[in-house]
Tab-separated table of C-alpha atoms and ligand atoms in Angstrom:
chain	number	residue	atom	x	y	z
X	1	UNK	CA	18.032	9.966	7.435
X	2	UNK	CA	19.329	9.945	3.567
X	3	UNK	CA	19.623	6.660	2.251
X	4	UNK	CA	19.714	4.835	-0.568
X	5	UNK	CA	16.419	3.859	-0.952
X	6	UNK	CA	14.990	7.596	-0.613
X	7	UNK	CA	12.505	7.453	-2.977
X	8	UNK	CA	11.920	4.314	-4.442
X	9	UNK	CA	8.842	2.464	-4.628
X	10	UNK	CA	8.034	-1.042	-3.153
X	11	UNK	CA	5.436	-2.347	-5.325
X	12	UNK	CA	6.911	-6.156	-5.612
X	13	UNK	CA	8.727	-8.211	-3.204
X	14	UNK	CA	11.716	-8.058	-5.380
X	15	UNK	CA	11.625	-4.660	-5.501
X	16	UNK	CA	14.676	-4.444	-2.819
X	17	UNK	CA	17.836	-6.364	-2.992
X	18	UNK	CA	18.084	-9.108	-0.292
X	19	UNK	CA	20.910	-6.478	1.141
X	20	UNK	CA	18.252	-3.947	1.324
X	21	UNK	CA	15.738	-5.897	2.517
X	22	UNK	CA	18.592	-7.120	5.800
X	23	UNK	CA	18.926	-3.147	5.717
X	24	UNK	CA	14.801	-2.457	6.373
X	25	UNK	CA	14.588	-4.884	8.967
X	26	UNK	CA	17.897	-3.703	10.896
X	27	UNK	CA	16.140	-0.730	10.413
X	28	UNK	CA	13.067	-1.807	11.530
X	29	UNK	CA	14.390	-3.927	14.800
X	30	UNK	CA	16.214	-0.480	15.713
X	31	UNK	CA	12.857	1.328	15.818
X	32	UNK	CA	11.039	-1.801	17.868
X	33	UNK	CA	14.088	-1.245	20.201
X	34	UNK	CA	13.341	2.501	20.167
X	35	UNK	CA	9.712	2.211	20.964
X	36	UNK	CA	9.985	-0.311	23.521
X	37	UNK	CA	12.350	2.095	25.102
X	38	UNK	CA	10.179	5.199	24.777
X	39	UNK	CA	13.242	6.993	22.594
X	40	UNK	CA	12.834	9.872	20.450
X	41	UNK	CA	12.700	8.519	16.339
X	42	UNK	CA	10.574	11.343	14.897
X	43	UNK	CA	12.305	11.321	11.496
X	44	UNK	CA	9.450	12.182	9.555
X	45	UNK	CA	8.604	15.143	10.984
X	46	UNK	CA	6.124	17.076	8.923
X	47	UNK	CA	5.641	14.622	6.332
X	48	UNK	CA	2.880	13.566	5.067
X	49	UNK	CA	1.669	10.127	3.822
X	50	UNK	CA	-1.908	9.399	1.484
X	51	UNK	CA	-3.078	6.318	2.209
X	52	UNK	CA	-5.546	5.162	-0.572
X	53	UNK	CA	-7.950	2.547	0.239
X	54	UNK	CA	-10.013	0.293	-2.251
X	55	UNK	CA	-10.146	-2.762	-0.059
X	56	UNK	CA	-10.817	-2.526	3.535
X	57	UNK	CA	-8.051	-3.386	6.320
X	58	UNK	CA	-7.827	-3.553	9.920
X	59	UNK	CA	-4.184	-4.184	10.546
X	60	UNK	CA	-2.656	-2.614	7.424
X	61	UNK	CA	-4.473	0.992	8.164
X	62	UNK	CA	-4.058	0.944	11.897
X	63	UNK	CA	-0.673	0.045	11.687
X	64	UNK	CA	0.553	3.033	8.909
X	65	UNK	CA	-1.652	5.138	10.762
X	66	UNK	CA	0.359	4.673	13.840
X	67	UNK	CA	3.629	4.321	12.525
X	68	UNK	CA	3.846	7.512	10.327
X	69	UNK	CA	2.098	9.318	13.341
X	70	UNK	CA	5.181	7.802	15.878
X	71	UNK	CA	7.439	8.943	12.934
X	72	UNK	CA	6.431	12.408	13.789
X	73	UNK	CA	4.161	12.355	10.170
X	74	UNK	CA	0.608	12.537	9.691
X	75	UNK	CA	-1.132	10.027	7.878
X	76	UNK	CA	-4.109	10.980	5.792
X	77	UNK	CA	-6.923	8.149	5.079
X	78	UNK	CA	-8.185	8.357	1.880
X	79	UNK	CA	-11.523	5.522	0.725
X	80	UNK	CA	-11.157	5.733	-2.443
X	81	UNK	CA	-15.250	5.816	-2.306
X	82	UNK	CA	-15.015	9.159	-1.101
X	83	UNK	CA	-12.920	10.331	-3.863
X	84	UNK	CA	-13.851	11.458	-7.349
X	85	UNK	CA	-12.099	8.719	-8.767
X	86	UNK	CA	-15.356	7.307	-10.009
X	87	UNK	CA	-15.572	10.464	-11.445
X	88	UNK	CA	-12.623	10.439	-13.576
X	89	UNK	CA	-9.912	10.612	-11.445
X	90	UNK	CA	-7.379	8.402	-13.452
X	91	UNK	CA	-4.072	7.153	-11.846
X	92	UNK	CA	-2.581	10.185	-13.473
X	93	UNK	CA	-4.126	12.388	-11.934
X	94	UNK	CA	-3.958	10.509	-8.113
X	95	UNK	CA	-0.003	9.960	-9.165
X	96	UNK	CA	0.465	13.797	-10.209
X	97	UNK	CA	-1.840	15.836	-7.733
X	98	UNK	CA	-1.170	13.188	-4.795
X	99	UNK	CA	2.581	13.605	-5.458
X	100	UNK	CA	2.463	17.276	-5.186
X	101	UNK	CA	0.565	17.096	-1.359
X	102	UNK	CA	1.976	14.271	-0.096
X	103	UNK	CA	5.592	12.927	0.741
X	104	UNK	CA	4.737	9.135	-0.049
X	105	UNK	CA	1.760	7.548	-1.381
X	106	UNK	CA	0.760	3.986	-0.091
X	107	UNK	CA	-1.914	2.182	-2.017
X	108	UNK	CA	-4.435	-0.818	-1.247
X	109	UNK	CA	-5.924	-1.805	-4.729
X	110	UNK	CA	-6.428	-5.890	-4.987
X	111	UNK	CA	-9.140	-6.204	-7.790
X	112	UNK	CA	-8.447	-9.489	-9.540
X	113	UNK	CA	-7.440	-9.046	-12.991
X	114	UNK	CA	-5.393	-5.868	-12.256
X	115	UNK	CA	-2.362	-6.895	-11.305
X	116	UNK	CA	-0.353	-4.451	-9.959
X	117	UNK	CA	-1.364	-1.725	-13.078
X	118	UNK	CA	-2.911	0.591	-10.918
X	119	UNK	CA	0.275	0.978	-8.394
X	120	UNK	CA	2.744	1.159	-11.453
X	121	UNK	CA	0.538	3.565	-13.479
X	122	UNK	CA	0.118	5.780	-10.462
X	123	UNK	CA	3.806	5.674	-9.248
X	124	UNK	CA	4.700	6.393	-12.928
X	125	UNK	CA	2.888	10.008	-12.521
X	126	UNK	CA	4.221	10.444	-8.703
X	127	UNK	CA	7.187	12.499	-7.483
X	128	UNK	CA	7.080	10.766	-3.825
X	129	UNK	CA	7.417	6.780	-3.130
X	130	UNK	CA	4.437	4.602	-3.832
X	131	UNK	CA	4.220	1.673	-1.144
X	132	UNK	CA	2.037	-1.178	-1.773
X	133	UNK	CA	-0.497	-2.182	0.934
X	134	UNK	CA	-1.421	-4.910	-0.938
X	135	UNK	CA	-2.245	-5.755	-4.229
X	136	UNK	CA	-3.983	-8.457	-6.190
X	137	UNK	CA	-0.014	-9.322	-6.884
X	138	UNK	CA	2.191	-8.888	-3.534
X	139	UNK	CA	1.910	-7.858	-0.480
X	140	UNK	CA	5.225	-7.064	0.406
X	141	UNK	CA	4.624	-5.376	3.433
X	142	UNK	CA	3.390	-8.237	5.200
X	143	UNK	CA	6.618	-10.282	3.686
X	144	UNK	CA	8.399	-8.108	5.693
X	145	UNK	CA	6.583	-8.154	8.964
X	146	UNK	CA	7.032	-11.823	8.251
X	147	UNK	CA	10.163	-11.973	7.597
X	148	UNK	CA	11.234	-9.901	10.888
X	149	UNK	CA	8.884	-12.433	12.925
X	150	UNK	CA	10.639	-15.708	11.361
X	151	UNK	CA	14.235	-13.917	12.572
X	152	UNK	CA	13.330	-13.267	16.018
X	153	UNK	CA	11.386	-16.783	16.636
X	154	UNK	CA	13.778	-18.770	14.355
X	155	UNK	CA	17.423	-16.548	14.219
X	156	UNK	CA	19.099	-15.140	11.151
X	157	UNK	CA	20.157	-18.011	9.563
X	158	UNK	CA	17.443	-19.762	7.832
X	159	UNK	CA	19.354	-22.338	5.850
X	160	UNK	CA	18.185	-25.488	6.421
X	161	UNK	CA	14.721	-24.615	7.729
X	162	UNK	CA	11.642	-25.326	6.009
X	163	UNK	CA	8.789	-23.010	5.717
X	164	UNK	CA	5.212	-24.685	4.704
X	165	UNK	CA	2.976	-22.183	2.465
X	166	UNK	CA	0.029	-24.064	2.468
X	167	UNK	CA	-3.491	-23.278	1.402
X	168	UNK	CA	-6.272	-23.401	4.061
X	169	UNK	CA	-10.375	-23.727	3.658
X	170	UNK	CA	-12.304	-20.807	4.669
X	171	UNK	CA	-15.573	-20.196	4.195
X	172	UNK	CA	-15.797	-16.054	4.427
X	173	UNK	CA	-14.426	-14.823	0.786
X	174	UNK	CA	-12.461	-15.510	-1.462
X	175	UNK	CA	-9.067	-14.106	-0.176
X	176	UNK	CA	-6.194	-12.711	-2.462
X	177	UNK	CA	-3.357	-15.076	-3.171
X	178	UNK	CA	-0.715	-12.019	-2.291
X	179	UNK	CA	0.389	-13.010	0.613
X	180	UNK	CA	1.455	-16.688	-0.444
X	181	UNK	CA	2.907	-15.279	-3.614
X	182	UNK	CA	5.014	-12.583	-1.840
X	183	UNK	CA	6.453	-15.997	0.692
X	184	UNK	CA	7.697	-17.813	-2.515
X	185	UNK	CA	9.495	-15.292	-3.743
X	186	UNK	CA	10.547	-13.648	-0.666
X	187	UNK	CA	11.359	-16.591	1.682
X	188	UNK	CA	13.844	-18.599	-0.739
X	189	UNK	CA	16.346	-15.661	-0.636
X	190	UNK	CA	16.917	-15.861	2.850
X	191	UNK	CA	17.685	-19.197	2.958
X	192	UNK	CA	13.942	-20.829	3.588
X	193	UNK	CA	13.174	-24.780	1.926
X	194	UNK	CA	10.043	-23.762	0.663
X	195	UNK	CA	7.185	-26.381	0.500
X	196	UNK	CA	3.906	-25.107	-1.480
X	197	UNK	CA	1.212	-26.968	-0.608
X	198	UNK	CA	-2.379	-26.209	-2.297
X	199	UNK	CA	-5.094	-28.613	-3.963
X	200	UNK	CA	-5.007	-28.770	-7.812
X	201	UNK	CA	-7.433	-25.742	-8.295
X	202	UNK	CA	-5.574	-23.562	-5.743
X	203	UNK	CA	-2.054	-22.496	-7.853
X	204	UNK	CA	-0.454	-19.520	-7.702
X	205	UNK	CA	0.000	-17.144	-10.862
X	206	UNK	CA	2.332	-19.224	-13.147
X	207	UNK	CA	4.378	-15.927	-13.843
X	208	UNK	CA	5.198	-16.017	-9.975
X	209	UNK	CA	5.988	-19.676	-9.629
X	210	UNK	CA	8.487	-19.113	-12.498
X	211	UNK	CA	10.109	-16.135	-10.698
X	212	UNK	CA	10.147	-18.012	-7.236
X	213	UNK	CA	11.906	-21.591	-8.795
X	214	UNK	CA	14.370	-18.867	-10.130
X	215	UNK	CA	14.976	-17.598	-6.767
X	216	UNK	CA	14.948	-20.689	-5.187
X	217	UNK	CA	17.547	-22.600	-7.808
X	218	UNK	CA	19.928	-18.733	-7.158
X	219	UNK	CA	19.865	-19.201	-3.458
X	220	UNK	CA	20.185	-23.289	-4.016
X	221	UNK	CA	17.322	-23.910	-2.039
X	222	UNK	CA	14.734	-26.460	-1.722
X	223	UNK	CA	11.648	-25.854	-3.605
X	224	UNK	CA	8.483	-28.380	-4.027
X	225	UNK	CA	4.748	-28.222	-4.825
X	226	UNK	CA	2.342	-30.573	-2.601
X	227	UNK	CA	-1.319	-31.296	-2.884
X	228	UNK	CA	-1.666	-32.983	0.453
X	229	UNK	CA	-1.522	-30.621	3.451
X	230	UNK	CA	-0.312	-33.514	6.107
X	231	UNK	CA	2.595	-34.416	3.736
X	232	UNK	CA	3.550	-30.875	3.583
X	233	UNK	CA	3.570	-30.342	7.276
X	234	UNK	CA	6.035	-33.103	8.155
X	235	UNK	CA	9.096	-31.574	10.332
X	236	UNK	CA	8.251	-28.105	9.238
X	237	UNK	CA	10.118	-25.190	11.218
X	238	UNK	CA	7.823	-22.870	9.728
X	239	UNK	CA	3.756	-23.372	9.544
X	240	UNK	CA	1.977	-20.777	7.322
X	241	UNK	CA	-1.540	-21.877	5.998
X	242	UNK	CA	-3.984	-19.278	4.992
X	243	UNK	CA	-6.676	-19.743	2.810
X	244	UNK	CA	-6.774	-18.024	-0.936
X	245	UNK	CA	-9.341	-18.490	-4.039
X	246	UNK	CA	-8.955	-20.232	-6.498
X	247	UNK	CA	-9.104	-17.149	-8.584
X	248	UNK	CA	-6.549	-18.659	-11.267
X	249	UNK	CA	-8.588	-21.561	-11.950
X	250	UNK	CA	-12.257	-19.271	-12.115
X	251	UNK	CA	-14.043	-15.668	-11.519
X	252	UNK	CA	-17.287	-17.370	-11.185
X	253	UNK	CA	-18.159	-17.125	-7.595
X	254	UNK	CA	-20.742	-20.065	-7.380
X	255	UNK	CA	-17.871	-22.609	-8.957
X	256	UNK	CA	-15.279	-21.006	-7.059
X	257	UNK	CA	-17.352	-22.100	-3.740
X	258	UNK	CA	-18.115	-24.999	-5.047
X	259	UNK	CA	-14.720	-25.749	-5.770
X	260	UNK	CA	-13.862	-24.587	-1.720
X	261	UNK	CA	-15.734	-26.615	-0.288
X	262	UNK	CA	-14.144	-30.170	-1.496
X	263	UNK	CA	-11.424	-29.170	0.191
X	264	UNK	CA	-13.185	-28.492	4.034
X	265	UNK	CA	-10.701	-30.456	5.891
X	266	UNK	CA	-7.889	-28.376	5.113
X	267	UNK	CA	-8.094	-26.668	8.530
X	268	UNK	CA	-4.184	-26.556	10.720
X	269	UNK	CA	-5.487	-28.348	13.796
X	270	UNK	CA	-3.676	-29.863	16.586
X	271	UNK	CA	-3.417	-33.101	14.916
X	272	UNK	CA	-1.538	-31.558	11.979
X	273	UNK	CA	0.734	-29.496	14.035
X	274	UNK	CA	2.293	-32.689	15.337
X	275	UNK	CA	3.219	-33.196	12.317
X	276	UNK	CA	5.627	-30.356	12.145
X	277	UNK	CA	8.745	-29.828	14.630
X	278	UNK	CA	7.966	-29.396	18.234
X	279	UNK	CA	9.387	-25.864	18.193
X	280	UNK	CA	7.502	-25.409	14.851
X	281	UNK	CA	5.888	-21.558	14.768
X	282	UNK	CA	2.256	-21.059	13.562
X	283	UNK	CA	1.923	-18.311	10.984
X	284	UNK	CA	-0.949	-16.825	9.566
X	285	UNK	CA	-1.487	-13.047	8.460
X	286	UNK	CA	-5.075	-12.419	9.687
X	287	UNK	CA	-8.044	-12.100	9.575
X	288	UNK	CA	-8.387	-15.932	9.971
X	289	UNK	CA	-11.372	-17.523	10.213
X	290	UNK	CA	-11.277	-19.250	13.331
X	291	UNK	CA	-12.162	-22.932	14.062
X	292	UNK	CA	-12.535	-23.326	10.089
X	293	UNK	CA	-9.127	-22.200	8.798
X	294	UNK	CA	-7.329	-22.910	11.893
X	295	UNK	CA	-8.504	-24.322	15.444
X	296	UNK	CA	-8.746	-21.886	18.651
X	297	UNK	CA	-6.267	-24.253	19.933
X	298	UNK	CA	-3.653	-23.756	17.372
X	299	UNK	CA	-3.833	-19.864	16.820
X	300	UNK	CA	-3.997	-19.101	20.580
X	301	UNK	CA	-1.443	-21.980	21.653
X	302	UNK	CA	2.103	-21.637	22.377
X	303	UNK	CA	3.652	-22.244	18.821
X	304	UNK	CA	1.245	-19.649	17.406
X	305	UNK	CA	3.447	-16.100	16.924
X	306	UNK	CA	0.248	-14.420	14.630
X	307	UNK	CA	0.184	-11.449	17.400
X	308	UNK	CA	4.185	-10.784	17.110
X	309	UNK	CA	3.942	-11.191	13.292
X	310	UNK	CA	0.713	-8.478	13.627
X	311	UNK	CA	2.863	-5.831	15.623
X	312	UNK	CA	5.974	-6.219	13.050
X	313	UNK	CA	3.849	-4.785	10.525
X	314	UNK	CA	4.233	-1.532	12.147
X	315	UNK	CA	8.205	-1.619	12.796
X	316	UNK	CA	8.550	-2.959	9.531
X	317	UNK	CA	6.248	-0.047	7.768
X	318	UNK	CA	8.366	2.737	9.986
X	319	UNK	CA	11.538	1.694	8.771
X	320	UNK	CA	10.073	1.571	4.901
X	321	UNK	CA	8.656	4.793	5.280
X	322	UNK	CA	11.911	6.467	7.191
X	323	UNK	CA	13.753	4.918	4.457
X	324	UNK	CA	12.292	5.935	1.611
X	325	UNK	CA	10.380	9.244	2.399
X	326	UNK	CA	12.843	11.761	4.575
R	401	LIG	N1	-2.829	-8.884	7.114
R	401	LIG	C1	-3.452	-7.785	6.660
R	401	LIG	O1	-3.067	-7.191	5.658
R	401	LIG	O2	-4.509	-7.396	7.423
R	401	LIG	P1	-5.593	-6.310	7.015
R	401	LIG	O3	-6.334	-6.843	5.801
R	401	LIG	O4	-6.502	-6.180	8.198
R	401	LIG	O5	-4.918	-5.033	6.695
């Protein structure tokens, strides 16, 4: 499989041209297809692909894992704990020597105040792809499992539908803001209205905001910032509240709690759902924390499509990685 995006990088959403991005997921809906009907799609044989963890991960390891190994691959886990990074291993060195053993290199780094330096400086040293499994930036592979769910559930054409990015109380840690960064610029090139909804001390990185009005205004979308989660959720098509800290506003983790917990009621319950269009979809990216983020009720009722949106992660990673690393 040579293709045009043989070894690039996907570090940022934007990374890939809307046309490549319809190209991945054709790609990727091919090898669901394929899967489902137990056909050969081994076109990674005998590569290999490092995946370097400083964060830990349920769905994002298991699902590499599998897909490079149903690729025909072999994918090597790699905490970076167990490295000699603390050691002086620099991203020079993981981007050089890593480059040399491996056929791709896939990366979770999301320390806040990072970025996405440690993903560019590495892939600036590597001769193979570097994929991002998150960042304190993007995480681009979940955009695209997301993506992939929202076309099956909702069709193709998105114009006219409104997705909700809303902010969500938890009460376990304070999660990266990736994954609502990587909808607002993602979502408004396929056609999404895109509502933000978040309380005063939960904005995204002003950088981002700027890039996603941009893409929004391009694709002459809708694009609006709410405070109140109810007003947000009115006739949505498109439900997706996860929680994030409010890491823009402070570091300090005592504030940062206290500054939480005002906000306890932002939970997507039954009563909220209403709100939103009968065949509205619930979307969250896990882990959620259950019955504080979002009730039992919601996530495991019939508008909730969390377990679909889990297993496109792994069609969505094969066709990435068959893309850009055979
Ligand atoms: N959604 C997601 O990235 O899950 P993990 O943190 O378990 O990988």
């Amino acid at each position: 499989m040579q293709t045009f995006l043989h070894g690039r990088d996907l570090i940022g959403d934007l990374d890939f041209s809307k046309e490549e991005v319809e190209t991945v997921l054709d790609v990727a809906f091919d090898l669901k297809r394929k899967r489902s009907l137990n056909e050969p799609h081994a076109y990674l044989r005998d590569k290999v692909l490092a995946m370097l963890f400083f964060f830990s991960s349920t769905r994002t390891r298991g699902s590499f894992e599998a897909g490079i190994a149903q690729l025909g691959g072999h994918g090597a886990f790699i905490e970076s704990k167990t490295t000699q990074i603390a050691h002086g291993d620099t991203p020079k060195e993981i981007g050089e020597i890593f480059g040399r053993y491996f056929d791709g290199i896939a990366i979770r780094h999301c320390d806040w105040g990072v970025g996405n330096k440690y993903l560019n400086d590495v892939a600036k040293y590597s001769r193979v792809p570097v994929l991002n499994m998150q960042c304190e930036i993007y995480h681009p592979f979940q955009c695209l499992a997301d993506l992939m769910t929202i076309w099956e559930k909702k069709g193709r054409d998105l114009r006219k539908k409104k997705i909700v990015v809303s902010w969500a109380y938890a009460s376990s840690y304070s999660k990266p803001i990736s994954v609502p960064q990587s909808l607002v610029l993602q979502m408004p090139r396929f056609g999404c209205d895109v509502v933000l909804a978040h309380p005063p001390e939960f904005k995204l990185m002003p950088e981002i905001m700027d890039q996603a009005r941009a893409e929004a205004k391009k694709a002459g979308v809708a694009f609006d910032v709410v405070t109140d989660m109810d007003e947000a959720f009115k006739d949505a098509d498109i439900v997706y509240a996860k929680s994030w800290g409010p890491l823009v506003t402070t570091t300090d983790l005592d504030e940062g709690k206290a500054i939480t917990d005002k906000y306890s009621d932002w939970i997507t319950n039954e009563k909220r759902m209403k709100l939103a269009k009968d065949d509205a979809i619930y979307m969250h990216p896990l882990p959620a924390d259950r019955n504080i983020e979002v009730t039992d009720g919601v996530i495991d009722g019939l508008n909730s499509v969390v377990y679909d949106e889990a297993e496109n992660r792994l069609h969505a990673q094969k066709a990435v990685m068959a893309l850009t690393m055979s």
